[in-house]
Structure formats: C-alpha cells, structure tokens
Coordinates of C-alpha atoms in Angstrom, one line a residue:
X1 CA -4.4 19.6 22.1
X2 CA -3.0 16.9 20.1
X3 CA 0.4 15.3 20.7
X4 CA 2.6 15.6 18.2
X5 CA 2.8 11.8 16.8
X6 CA -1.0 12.5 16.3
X7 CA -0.7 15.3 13.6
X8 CA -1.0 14.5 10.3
X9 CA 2.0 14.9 7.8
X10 CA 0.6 17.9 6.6
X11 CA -0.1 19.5 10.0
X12 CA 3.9 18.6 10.7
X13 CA 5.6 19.6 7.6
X14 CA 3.4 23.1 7.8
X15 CA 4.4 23.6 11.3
X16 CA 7.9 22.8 11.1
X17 CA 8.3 25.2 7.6
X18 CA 6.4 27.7 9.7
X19 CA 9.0 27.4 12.7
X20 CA 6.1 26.3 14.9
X21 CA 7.8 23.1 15.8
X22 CA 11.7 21.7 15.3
X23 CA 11.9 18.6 12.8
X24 CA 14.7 17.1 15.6
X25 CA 11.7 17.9 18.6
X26 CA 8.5 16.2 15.6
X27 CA 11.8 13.1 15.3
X28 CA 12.7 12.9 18.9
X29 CA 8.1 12.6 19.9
X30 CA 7.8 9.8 17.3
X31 CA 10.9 7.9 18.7
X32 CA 9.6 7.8 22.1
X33 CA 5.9 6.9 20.8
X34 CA 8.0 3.8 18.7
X35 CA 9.6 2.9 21.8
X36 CA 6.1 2.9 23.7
X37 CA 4.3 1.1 21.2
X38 CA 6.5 -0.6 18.6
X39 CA 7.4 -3.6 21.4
X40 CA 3.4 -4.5 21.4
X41 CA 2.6 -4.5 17.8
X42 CA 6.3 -5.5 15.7
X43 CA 5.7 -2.9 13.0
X44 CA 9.1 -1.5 13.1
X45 CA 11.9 -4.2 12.8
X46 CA 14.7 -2.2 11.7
X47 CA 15.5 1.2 13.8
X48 CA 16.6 4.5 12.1
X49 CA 16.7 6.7 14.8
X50 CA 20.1 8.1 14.7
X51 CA 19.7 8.7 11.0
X52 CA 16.4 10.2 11.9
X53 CA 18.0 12.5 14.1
X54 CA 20.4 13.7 11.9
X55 CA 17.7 14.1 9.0
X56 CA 15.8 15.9 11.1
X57 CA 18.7 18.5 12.3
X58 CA 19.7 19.2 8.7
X59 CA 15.9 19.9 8.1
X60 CA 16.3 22.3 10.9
X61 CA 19.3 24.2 9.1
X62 CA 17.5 24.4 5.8
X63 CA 14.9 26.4 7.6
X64 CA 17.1 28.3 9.9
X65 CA 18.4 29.4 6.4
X66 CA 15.2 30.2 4.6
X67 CA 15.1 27.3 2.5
X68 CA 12.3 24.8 1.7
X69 CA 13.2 21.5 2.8
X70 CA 10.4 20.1 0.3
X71 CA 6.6 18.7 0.2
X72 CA 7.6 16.4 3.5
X73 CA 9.3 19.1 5.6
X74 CA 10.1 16.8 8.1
X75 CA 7.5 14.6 8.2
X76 CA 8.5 10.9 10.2
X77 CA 8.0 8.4 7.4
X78 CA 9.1 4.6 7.5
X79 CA 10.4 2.6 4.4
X80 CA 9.5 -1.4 4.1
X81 CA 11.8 -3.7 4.2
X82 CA 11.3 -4.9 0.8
X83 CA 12.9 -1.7 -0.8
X84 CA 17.1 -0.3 -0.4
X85 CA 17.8 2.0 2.1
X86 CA 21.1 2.5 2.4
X87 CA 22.8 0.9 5.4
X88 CA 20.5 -1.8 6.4
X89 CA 18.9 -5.0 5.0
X90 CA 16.9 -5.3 2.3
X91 CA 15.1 -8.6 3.6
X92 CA 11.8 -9.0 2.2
X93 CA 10.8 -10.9 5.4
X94 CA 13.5 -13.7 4.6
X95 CA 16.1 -14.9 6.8
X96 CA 18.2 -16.0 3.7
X97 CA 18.5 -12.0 3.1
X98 CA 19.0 -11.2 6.6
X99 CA 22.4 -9.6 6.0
X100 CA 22.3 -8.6 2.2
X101 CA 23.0 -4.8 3.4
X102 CA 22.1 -2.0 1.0
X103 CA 24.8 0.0 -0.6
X104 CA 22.2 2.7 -2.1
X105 CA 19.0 4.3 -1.7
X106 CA 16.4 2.7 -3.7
X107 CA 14.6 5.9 -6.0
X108 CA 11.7 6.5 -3.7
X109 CA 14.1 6.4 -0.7
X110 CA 16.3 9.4 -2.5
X111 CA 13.0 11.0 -3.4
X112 CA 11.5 11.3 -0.2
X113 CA 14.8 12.3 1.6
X114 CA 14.8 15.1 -1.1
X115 CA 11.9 16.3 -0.1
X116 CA 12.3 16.9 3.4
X117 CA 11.1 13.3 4.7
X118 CA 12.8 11.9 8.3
X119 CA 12.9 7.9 8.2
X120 CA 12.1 6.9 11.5
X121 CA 12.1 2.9 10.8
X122 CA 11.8 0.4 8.5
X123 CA 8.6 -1.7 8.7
X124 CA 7.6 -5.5 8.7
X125 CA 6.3 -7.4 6.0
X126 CA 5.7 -11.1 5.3
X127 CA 8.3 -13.4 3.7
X128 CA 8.7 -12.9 0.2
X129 CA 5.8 -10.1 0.6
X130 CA 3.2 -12.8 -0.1
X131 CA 0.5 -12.2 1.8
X132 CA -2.5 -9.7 3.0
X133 CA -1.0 -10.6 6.6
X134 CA 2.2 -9.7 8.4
X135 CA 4.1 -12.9 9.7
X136 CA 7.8 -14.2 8.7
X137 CA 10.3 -16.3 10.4
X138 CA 13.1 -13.4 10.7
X139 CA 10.9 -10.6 12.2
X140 CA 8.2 -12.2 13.6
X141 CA 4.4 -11.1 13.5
X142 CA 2.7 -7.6 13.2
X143 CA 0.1 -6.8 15.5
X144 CA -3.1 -4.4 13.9
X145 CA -2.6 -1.5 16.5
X146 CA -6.4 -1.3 16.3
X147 CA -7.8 -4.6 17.1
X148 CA -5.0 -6.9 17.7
X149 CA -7.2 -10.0 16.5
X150 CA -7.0 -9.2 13.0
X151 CA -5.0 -9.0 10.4
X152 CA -2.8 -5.7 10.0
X153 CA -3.2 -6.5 6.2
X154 CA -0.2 -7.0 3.9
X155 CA 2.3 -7.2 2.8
X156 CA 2.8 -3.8 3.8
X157 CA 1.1 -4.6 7.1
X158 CA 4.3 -3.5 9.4
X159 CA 3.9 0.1 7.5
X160 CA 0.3 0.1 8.3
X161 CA 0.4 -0.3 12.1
X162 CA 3.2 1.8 12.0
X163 CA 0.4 4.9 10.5
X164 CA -2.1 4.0 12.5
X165 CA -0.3 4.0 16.0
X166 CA 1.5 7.3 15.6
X167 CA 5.1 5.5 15.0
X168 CA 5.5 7.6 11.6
X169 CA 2.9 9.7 9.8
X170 CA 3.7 8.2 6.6
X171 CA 4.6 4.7 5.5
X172 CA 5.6 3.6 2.7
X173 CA 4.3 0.5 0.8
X174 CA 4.0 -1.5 -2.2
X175 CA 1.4 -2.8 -3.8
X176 CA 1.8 -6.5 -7.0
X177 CA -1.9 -7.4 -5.2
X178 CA -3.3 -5.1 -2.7
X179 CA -0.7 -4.7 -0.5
X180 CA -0.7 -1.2 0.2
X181 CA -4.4 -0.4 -0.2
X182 CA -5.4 -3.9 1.7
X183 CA -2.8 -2.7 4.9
X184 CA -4.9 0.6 5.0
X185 CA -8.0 -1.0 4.8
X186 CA -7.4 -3.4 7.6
X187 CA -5.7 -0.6 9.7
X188 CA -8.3 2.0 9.3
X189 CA -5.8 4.4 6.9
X190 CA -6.0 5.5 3.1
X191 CA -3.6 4.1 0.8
X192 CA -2.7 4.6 -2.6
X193 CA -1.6 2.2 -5.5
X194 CA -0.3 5.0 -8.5
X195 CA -0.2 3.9 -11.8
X196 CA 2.6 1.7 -13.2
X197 CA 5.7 3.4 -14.0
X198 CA 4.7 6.9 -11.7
X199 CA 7.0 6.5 -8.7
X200 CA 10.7 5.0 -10.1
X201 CA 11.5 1.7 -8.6
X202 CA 14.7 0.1 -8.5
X203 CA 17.0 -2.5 -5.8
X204 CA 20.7 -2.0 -6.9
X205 CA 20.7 -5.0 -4.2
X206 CA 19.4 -7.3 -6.3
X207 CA 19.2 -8.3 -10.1
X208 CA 15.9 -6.7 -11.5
X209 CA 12.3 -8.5 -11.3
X210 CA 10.9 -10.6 -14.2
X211 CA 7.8 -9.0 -16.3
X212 CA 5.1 -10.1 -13.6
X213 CA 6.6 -7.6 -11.6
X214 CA 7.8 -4.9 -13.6
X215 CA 3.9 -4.9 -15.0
X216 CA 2.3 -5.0 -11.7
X217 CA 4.8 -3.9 -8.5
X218 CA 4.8 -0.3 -7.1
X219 CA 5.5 2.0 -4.5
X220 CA 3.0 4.2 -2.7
X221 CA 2.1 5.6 0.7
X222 CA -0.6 5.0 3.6
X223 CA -1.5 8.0 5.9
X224 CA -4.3 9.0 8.1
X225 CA -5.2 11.7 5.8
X226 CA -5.8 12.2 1.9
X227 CA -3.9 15.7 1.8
X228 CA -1.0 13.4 3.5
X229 CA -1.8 11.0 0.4
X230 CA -1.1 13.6 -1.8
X231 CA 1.9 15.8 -0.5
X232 CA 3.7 12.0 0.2
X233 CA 2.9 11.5 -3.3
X234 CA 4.7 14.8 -4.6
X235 CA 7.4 13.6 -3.0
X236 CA 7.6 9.8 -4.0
X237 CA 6.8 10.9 -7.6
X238 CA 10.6 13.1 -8.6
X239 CA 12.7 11.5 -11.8
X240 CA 15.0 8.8 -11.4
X241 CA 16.6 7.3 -14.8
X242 CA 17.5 4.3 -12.8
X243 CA 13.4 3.2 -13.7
X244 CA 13.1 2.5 -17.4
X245 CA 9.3 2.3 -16.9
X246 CA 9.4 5.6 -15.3
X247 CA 6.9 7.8 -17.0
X248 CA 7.2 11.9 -16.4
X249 CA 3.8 12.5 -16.1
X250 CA 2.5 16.0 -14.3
X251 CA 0.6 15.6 -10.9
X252 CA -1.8 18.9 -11.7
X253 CA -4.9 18.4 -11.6
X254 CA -6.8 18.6 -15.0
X255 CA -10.8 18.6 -15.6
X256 CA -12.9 15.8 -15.7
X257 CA -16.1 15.2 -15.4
X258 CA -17.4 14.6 -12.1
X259 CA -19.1 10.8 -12.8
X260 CA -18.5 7.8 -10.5
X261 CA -19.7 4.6 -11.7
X262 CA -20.7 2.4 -8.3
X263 CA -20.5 -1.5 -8.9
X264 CA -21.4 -3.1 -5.6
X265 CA -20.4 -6.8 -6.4
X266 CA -17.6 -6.6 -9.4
X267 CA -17.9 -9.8 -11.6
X268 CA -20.7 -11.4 -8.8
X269 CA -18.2 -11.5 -6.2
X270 CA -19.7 -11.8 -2.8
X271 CA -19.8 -8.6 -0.7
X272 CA -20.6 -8.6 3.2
X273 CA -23.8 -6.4 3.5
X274 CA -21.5 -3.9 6.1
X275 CA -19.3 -3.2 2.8
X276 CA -22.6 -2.7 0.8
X277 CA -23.6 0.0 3.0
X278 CA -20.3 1.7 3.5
X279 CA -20.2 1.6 -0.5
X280 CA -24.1 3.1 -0.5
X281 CA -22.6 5.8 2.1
X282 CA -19.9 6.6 0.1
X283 CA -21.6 6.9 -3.6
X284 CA -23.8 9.3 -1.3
X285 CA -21.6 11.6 -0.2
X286 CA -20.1 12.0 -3.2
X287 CA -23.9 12.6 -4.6
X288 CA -24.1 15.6 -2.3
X289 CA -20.3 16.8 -3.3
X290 CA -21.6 17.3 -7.3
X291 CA -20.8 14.1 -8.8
X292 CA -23.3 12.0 -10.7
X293 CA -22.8 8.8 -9.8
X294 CA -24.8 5.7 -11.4
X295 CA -24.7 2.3 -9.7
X296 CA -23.6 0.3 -13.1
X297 CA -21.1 -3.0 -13.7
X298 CA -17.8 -2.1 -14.1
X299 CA -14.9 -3.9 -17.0
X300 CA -14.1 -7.1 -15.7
X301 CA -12.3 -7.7 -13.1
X302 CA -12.1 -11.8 -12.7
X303 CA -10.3 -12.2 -16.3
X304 CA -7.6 -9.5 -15.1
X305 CA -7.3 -11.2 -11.4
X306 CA -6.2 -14.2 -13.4
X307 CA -3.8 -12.6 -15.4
X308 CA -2.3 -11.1 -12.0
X309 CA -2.2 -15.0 -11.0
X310 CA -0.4 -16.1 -14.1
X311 CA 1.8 -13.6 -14.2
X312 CA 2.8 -13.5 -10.7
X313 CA 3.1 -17.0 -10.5
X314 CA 4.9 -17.2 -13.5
X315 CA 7.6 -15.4 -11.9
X316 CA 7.8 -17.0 -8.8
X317 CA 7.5 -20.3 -10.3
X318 CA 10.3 -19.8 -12.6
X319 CA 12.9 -17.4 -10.0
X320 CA 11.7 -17.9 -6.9
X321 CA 10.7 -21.5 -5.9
X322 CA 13.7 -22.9 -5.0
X323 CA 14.2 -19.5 -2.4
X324 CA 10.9 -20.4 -1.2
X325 CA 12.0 -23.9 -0.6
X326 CA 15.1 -22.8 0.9
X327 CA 13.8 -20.2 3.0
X328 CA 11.1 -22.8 4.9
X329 CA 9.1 -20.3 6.2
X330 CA 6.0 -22.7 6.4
X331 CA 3.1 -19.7 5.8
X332 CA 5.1 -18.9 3.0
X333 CA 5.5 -22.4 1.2
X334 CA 1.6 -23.0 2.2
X335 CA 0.2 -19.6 0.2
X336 CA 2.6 -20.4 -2.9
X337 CA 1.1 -23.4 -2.8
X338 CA -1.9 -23.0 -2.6
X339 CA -1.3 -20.1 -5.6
X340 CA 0.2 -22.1 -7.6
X341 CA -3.0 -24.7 -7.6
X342 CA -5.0 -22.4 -8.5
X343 CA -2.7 -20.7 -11.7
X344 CA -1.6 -24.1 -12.3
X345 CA 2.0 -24.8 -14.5
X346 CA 2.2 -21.5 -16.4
X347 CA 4.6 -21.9 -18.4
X348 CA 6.2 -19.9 -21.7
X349 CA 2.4 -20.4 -23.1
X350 CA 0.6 -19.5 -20.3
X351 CA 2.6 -16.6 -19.7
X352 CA 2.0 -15.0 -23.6
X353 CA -1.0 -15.9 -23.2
X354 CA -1.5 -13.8 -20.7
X355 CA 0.3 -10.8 -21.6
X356 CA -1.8 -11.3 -25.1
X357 CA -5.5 -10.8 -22.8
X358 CA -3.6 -8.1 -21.0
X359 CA -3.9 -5.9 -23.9
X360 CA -7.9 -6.2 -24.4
X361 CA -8.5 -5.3 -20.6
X362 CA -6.8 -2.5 -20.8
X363 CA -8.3 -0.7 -23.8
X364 CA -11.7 -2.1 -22.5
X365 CA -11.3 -0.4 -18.9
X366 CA -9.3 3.0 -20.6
X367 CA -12.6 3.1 -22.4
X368 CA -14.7 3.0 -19.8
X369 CA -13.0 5.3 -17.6
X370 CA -13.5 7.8 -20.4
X371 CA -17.2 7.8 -19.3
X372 CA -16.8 7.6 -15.6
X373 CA -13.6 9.2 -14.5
X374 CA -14.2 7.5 -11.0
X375 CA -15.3 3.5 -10.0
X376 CA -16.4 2.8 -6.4
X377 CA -16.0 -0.4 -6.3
X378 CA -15.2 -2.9 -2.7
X379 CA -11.8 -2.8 -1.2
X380 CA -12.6 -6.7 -0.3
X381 CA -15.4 -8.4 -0.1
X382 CA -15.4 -9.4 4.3
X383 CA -14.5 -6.8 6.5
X384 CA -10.5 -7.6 7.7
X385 CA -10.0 -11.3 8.5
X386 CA -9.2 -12.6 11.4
X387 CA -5.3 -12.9 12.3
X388 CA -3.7 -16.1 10.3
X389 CA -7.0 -17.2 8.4
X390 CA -5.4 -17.7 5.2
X391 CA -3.2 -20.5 6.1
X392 CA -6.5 -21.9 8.8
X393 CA -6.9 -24.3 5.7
X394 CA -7.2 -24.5 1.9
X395 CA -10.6 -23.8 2.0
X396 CA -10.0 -20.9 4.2
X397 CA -7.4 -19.7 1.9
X398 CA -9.8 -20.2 -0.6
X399 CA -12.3 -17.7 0.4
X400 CA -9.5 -15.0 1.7
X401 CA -8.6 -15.4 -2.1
X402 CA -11.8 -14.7 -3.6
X403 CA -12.5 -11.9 -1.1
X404 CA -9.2 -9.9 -2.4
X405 CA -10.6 -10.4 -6.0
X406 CA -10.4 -6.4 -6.4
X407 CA -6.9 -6.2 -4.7
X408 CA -5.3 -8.7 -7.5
X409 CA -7.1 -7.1 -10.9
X410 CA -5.9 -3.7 -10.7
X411 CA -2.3 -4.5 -10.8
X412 CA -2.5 -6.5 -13.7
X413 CA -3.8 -3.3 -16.0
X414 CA -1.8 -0.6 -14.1
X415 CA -4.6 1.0 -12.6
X416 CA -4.0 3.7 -10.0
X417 CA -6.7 2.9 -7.2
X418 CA -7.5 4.4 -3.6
X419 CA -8.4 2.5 -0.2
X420 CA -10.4 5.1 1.8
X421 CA -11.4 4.6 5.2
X422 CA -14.8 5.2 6.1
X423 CA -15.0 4.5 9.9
X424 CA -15.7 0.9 11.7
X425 CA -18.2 -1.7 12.7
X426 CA -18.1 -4.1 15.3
X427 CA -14.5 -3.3 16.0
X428 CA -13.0 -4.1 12.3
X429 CA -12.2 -1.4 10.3
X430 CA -14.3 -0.3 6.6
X431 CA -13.6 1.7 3.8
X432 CA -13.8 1.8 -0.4
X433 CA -12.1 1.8 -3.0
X434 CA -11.5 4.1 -5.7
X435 CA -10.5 3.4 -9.4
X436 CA -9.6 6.0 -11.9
X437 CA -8.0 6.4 -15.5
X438 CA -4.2 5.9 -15.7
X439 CA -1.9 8.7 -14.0
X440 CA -5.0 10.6 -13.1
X441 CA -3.9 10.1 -9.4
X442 CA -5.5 13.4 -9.2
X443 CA -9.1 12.5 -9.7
X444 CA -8.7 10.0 -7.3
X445 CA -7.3 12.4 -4.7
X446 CA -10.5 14.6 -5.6
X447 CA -13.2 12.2 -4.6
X448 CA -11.2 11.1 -2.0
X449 CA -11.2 14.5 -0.3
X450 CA -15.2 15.0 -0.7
X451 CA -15.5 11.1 0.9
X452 CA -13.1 12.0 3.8
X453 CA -14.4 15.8 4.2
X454 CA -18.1 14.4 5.0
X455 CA -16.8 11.8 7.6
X456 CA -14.6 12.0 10.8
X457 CA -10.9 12.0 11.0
X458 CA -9.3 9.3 11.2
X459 CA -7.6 9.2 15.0
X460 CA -4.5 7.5 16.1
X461 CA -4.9 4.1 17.2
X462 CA -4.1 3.0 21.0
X463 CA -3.0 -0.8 21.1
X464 CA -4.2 -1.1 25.1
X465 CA -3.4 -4.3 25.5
X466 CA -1.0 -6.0 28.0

C-alpha cells in the first residue's frame, strides 16, 4: 500500500472529502517526508508548516460539518518564491529581496486556499527566475530528486523536486520561457503553461511588470498526474479583479475534433533521436486513442522565440539591469549576458517592432489550430542537461538556448501548452509536449489523459544518495 506522500492529489482530496483520511494526518505525512528529504535536494527554502497545520485542521472542520472544502480538499501544495504569500518573502532567488515580506496573498495563493489547498512550503528558484536550472546566492542550489546530476529544470525547479519526491503533491509554477513545463520535463512530472490571462496574477509587493511580462508570465501547476493537472487547475483558475488581463473563460470541455498535428523538429531545430522516439510513441498512442494525427510542420516557432527574446529582454534591460548588477549573483549576470547578445539593444524600436510581428503569429498559429486542435511537438530538443551546463561556457549556453527553442515561442503568442512525461532513458527523464488553441486547456488535458492512460504512472522519486 502506498504511503501517503505517494498519492496523487486527486487520490488525497477524494479520501480526505470521503473521511478516509484527516487533511492534519495527509499535512502532518508530507512534513515528515520534507524533513527526510528536503535537506538532500533544497527544494523547499521557506517552511509553512504551522500554517499548514492549521489549514489542514480547518479543512478538517469543513468536513466534520458537511461542507466541501473545494477541488484541493486538502491536497499539500507549495507556492514559489517568486509569487506573495502572505507572511514570508517574496524573493525571486535575490538576496536584495531577502526581507521584502508579503502583506497579501497574491490571486493564485487566495485561489488555491479557497479551494481546500494546504501550503506546505515555498519552493526554490533561480535569481531573478532566469534560468531552466535552480541555483541563487540566497537559497542555494536544487537538487533533481531523480538523478541528482542534472538539472531539476527552472525556474520553477525547487517546485519540481518538491512533486517528484513526495514533499507536496502539487507545486505551483510559472512559466515567461518554459519554466514550468521545462521543471516537469527534467523531473519526470506534467506541467501546464494556461493561456495568458486564465489564472489572475498579481504581487501587491511590488509595482506591476512591464509588457514582456504581462504578455508572456503565468502561473500553473506540476503534478505526477494529469487529473492532478486538472483539479489544481480548477482551483488556480477562480476570479480575481486585481488581474486586468484576467479573462473569465469556462473550463468545460467543448468538442473538437480529435486531430494532432506531429512536427518532430519545429523550424529544423535539432532533436536527440531518444525525443524522436518518445514523440513517434506518443503520436501512437494517441493513434490507438481515436485521434488522427498527421506528422506535418507546425507555424513557426523561431520568429516567435525571438519575439520572446526581445521582449523579455526589453524588460529586463530597461527595469532590471541595474538589480542584476546589484544583486551579483555571477550565474545570473552570465545568462543576462549572454541574452542580451543574442537580442541585442532593443530598444523603443525593437520593442514595437516586436509587438507589431506578434500580431501575425498569432492569427497564423489560431489558424492552424483550427485544423488540428492538438501539436506534438518536443519539449527540448536534449534530454535534461547536465547540472550548471548553461553557464559551462557561451557556447554551452549557446546550445542550452537553442535546445529550449519550443520553451521560449509559446509564451510570446499566449499559447496554453502541456509537458507530459513519458518514462526515462539512461537515467534522464522524457516526455512531450502538447500545444493547443487559446483557453482550450481542456483539449490539452484530453490527449494528455489518453498519452498517460497507455503508459505507467509516474512514481515518487527516492533521492538515495548520501
């Protein structure tokens, strides 16, 4: 029988609504399995537990009383560190923010502690949340529970590890260039990026973002299951007028047709031959679920990856550089450099510009989504790098860039995309990843059931080492 940190959230908020289990005794299991693990992977960096415990106990009384605590009836879940939670830093990885203490929930917080969710921890991510690896000078690194050698991903790599060794069994994430569905990727989990404007976003702890990141930045969860994906995403998804790019949008699922267009190598990028298969595998089993799916090039991505750049950069370049400067973390002032050479001076030109192509990518990929509701397309193009590889060298940051070509397009037209895991090879971790039409979270969802429901579930990783 499985322990309880190994249930899924869906498995725990059933048997906790169902009185099988407490929500303080599903807390209390996931504390201990933090304390046993946390010290050898440094995903969790800021402890909740006493708030835990009292979530948890008012969870209790809600049922005692024959009430519905909601979707994540008392589910553990862990909040980055990029996002307010009342009580404790907001740091984004930066010692400069080390004490800049939240006064209010940030909307997802408030949503998922409406629905029933216990928040166990709050989890690691690189300073400034710049990377697809998990390192910063205030916090330290984050180890990938499964195979301590590579990267845990990032920037949400702290909520990653914290899935996939049983800490929590959701985490929350969020995703300007991959960073939730590279995380899951890396640490053998799904992950969702929703559309722009579905889950509210908003830090009362700091002034807002600049456009770069009000087009591209969102909130989404990691889980070791896609019915976890989607109650988490009930949850995350409740009104908040504090977003004005909030869109009210219904969940339901509505028809489609059930075509996947499979594009192996999107824009010619290079894709390992293990990916290649895995993406083969995947366009296979969804064959033998009753989709058509034709192998066929996808929109471009390349054009919209350089938008991403210029926008991004844009941003940082204009409200962030002398932070970065300040802040000295030497990973962090090596990838903004590096980005920086390759998007070049953007500028008030650059930056129209931009915003000006944005327009034609998105009509041309709405278009094509009109004609196949699903893309399987690579989550990266290498299996997960090795620990530190992007800051080896430029060159090595060079080809980490290229690999994540997929991770940096999809933000830059709003895209709601999936990371599914598939199983490993050679001790790294593989999956997919799925694209579909704006707020149609629910096709995704779909093909990600009929991809997991022909493979094996996805166990609880044990980080053995001394």
């Amino acid at each position: 029988m499985n322990q309880i940190w190994q249930m899924t959230a869906s498995e725990i908020a059933s048997a906790v609504r169902s009185k099988k289990i407490s929500a303080t005794e599903v807390a209390g299991t996931h504390l201990e399995r933090l304390d046993d693990v946390n010290p050898k992977i440094n995903a969790i960096v800021q402890d909740c537990r006493e708030d835990a415990m009292h979530a948890a106990q008012r969870v209790d009384e809600a049922v005692a009383r024959g009430e519905d605590p909601g979707a994540l009836c008392g589910v553990p879940v862990t909040i980055k560190v990029n996002v307010d939670q009342k009580g404790y830093a907001t740091t984004n990885g930066l010692r400069l923010l080390e004490h800049q203490v939240a006064q209010h929930d940030s909307p997802v917080v408030s949503n998922i502690r409406k629905a029933g969710g216990v928040i166990v921890g709050r989890t690691n991510t690189p300073a400034f949340s710049l990377r697809w690896f998990t390192k910063n000078s205030l916090h330290g690194q984050t180890l990938n529970p499964y195979n301590r050698d590579i990267t845990p991903g990032g920037s949400s790599g702290g909520a990653a590890a914290a899935v996939a060794a049983g800490i929590c069994a959701l985490g929350h994430g969020t995703d300007i260039a991959g960073s939730i569905r590279y995380p899951a990727y890396a640490c053998g989990l799904h992950g969702l990026r929703p559309s722009l404007g579905r889950v509210p976003a908003y830090n009362a702890s700091a002034a807002d973002r600049y456009i770069g990141a009000q087009l591209m930045a969102v909130s989404g969860p990691i889980a070791r299951s896609i019915s976890d994906i989607a109650i988490s995403l009930t949850a995350m998804v409740a009104p908040d007028a504090r977003d004005p790019w909030y869109m009210p949008v219904s969940l339901a699922q509505q028809d489609f047709p059930k075509r996947a267009a499979l594009t192996v190598a999107p824009d010619g990028m290079h894709v390992a031959e293990d990916i290649r298969a895995a993406l083969a595998d995947a366009a296979d089993k969804l064959r033998a679920a009753g989709w058509t799916v034709d192998e066929i090039e996808c929109p471009p991505m390349r054009p919209a990856a350089e938008i991403n750049a210029h926008l991004w950069m844009a941003e940082t370049q204009f409200g962030a550089k002398g932070l970065i400067r300040e802040e000295a973390d030497p990973d962090a002032q090596f990838v903004f450099e590096q980005m920086s050479k390759d998007a070049g001076d953007i500028g008030l030109d650059g930056l129209m510009n931009a915003l000006q192509a944005r327009a034609g990518l998105v009509r041309e990929w709405a278009l094509f989504l009109r004609e196949y509701p699903i893309v399987v397309c690579p989550v990266s193009g290498e299996l997960p790098f090795d620990q530190q590889l992007d800051v080896q060298s430029e060159a090595d940051f060079a080809g980490v860039f290229e690999a994540q070509l997929t991770q940096r397009a999809l933000p830059a037209i709003g895209l709601p995309s999936l990371s599914v895991a598939t199983g490993s090879i050679r001790g790294r971790p593989i999956g997919v990843q799925l694209i579909a039409p704006h707020y149609r979270e629910d096709i995704l969802l779909a093909a990600g059931l009929d991809i997991e429901a022909a493979g094996e579930p996805i166990q609880v990783a044990e980080p053995n080492w001394d």
